[in-house]
Coordinates of C-alpha atoms in Angstrom, one line a residue:
M1 CA 36.5 84.5 -8.4
G2 CA 38.7 81.4 -8.5
A3 CA 38.9 80.6 -4.7
A4 CA 35.3 81.5 -4.0
H5 CA 34.2 79.4 -6.9
A6 CA 36.3 76.4 -5.8
Q7 CA 34.8 76.7 -2.3
A8 CA 31.2 76.8 -3.6
D9 CA 32.0 73.8 -5.9
N10 CA 33.4 71.8 -2.9
L11 CA 30.3 72.5 -0.8
A12 CA 28.0 71.5 -3.7
A13 CA 30.0 68.3 -4.2
V14 CA 29.9 67.6 -0.4
R15 CA 26.1 68.2 -0.4
A16 CA 25.7 65.8 -3.3
A17 CA 27.8 63.1 -1.7
L18 CA 25.8 63.4 1.6
R19 CA 22.5 63.4 -0.3
N20 CA 23.6 60.2 -2.2
G21 CA 25.0 58.5 0.9
S22 CA 28.3 58.0 -0.9
S23 CA 31.3 57.7 1.4
R24 CA 33.5 57.3 -1.7
E25 CA 32.4 60.6 -3.2
L26 CA 32.6 62.3 0.2
S27 CA 36.1 61.0 0.9
Q28 CA 37.5 62.9 -2.1
Y29 CA 37.1 66.1 0.0
F30 CA 38.6 64.7 3.3
A31 CA 41.6 66.4 4.9
P32 CA 44.4 64.0 5.9
T33 CA 42.7 63.8 9.4
V34 CA 38.9 64.1 9.8
D35 CA 37.0 64.5 13.1
I36 CA 33.7 62.7 12.9
G37 CA 31.0 63.0 15.6
F38 CA 27.8 61.0 15.8
D39 CA 25.4 61.5 18.7
G40 CA 28.1 62.9 20.9
Q41 CA 30.8 60.3 20.1
H42 CA 33.8 62.1 18.6
Q43 CA 36.9 60.6 17.1
S44 CA 39.6 61.7 14.7
Y45 CA 40.4 59.4 11.8
N46 CA 42.8 59.4 8.9
S47 CA 41.0 59.9 5.5
T48 CA 40.9 56.1 4.8
Q49 CA 39.4 55.3 8.2
A50 CA 37.0 58.3 7.9
E51 CA 35.6 56.9 4.6
I52 CA 34.9 53.5 6.3
V53 CA 33.2 55.2 9.2
M54 CA 31.0 57.3 6.9
K55 CA 30.2 54.2 4.9
D56 CA 29.0 52.5 8.1
I57 CA 26.9 55.6 9.1
F58 CA 25.3 55.7 5.6
A59 CA 24.7 51.9 5.8
K60 CA 22.9 52.2 9.1
N61 CA 21.2 55.5 8.5
A62 CA 20.8 56.0 4.7
P63 CA 19.9 59.6 3.8
S64 CA 16.3 60.2 2.6
T65 CA 17.0 64.0 2.4
F66 CA 19.9 66.3 3.0
E67 CA 20.1 70.1 2.6
F68 CA 22.4 72.8 3.8
I69 CA 20.4 75.4 5.8
H70 CA 23.3 77.8 6.6
Q71 CA 26.8 78.3 5.4
G72 CA 29.6 80.8 6.1
Q73 CA 33.3 81.5 6.5
S74 CA 35.5 82.7 9.3
G75 CA 38.1 85.5 8.9
E76 CA 40.8 82.8 8.7
G77 CA 39.2 81.2 5.7
I78 CA 37.6 78.3 7.5
Q79 CA 34.4 77.5 5.8
Y80 CA 31.5 75.8 7.5
A81 CA 28.0 74.7 6.7
I82 CA 25.1 73.4 8.8
G83 CA 22.6 71.0 7.2
R84 CA 19.7 68.9 8.0
Y85 CA 20.3 65.2 7.4
T86 CA 17.2 62.9 7.5
G87 CA 17.8 59.2 7.5
K88 CA 16.0 56.1 8.6
S89 CA 16.8 56.6 12.3
G90 CA 15.8 60.2 12.4
T91 CA 16.8 63.8 11.6
Y92 CA 20.2 65.1 12.4
R93 CA 21.8 68.5 12.4
L94 CA 25.0 68.1 10.5
Y95 CA 27.9 70.5 11.0
V96 CA 30.6 70.4 8.3
K97 CA 33.9 72.4 8.6
L98 CA 36.3 72.8 5.7
K99 CA 39.8 74.0 6.3
P100 CA 41.8 75.8 3.6
S101 CA 44.4 73.6 1.9
R102 CA 46.7 74.2 -1.1
G103 CA 43.8 73.7 -3.6
A104 CA 40.2 73.9 -2.5
P105 CA 39.1 73.6 1.1
L106 CA 38.9 70.0 2.6
I107 CA 36.6 68.5 5.2
D108 CA 38.1 68.7 8.7
T109 CA 35.0 68.0 10.7
L110 CA 31.6 66.2 10.3
D111 CA 29.4 66.3 13.3
F112 CA 25.9 64.7 13.4
T113 CA 23.6 65.7 16.3
K114 CA 20.2 64.1 16.6
E115 CA 17.4 66.7 16.5
K116 CA 14.8 66.4 19.3
E117 CA 11.5 65.0 18.0

């Protein structure tokens, strides 16, 4: 129960941080290196840089709604979720990947892809 519960708690906390547009809340769940993609531009950042990048994304495209629409886990324990992020510049499909760490899983990847109108 413990590990599965921690994973569910982390995803719930990540969802809340995304919904609130809070880079500070979100950064608590960052792995030491995070790959962030936005409209096809991908780059790896350390957790401090990643928080600044997400703060910028939220500032330019504050969320009006966010919901996970699918989540799962690979055989290696890599957890993922796909959500719909609606902000002022449109709706994005958001892929979140969490890798196992010593405690609860941490965010390894955040990838925003604009949905076609």
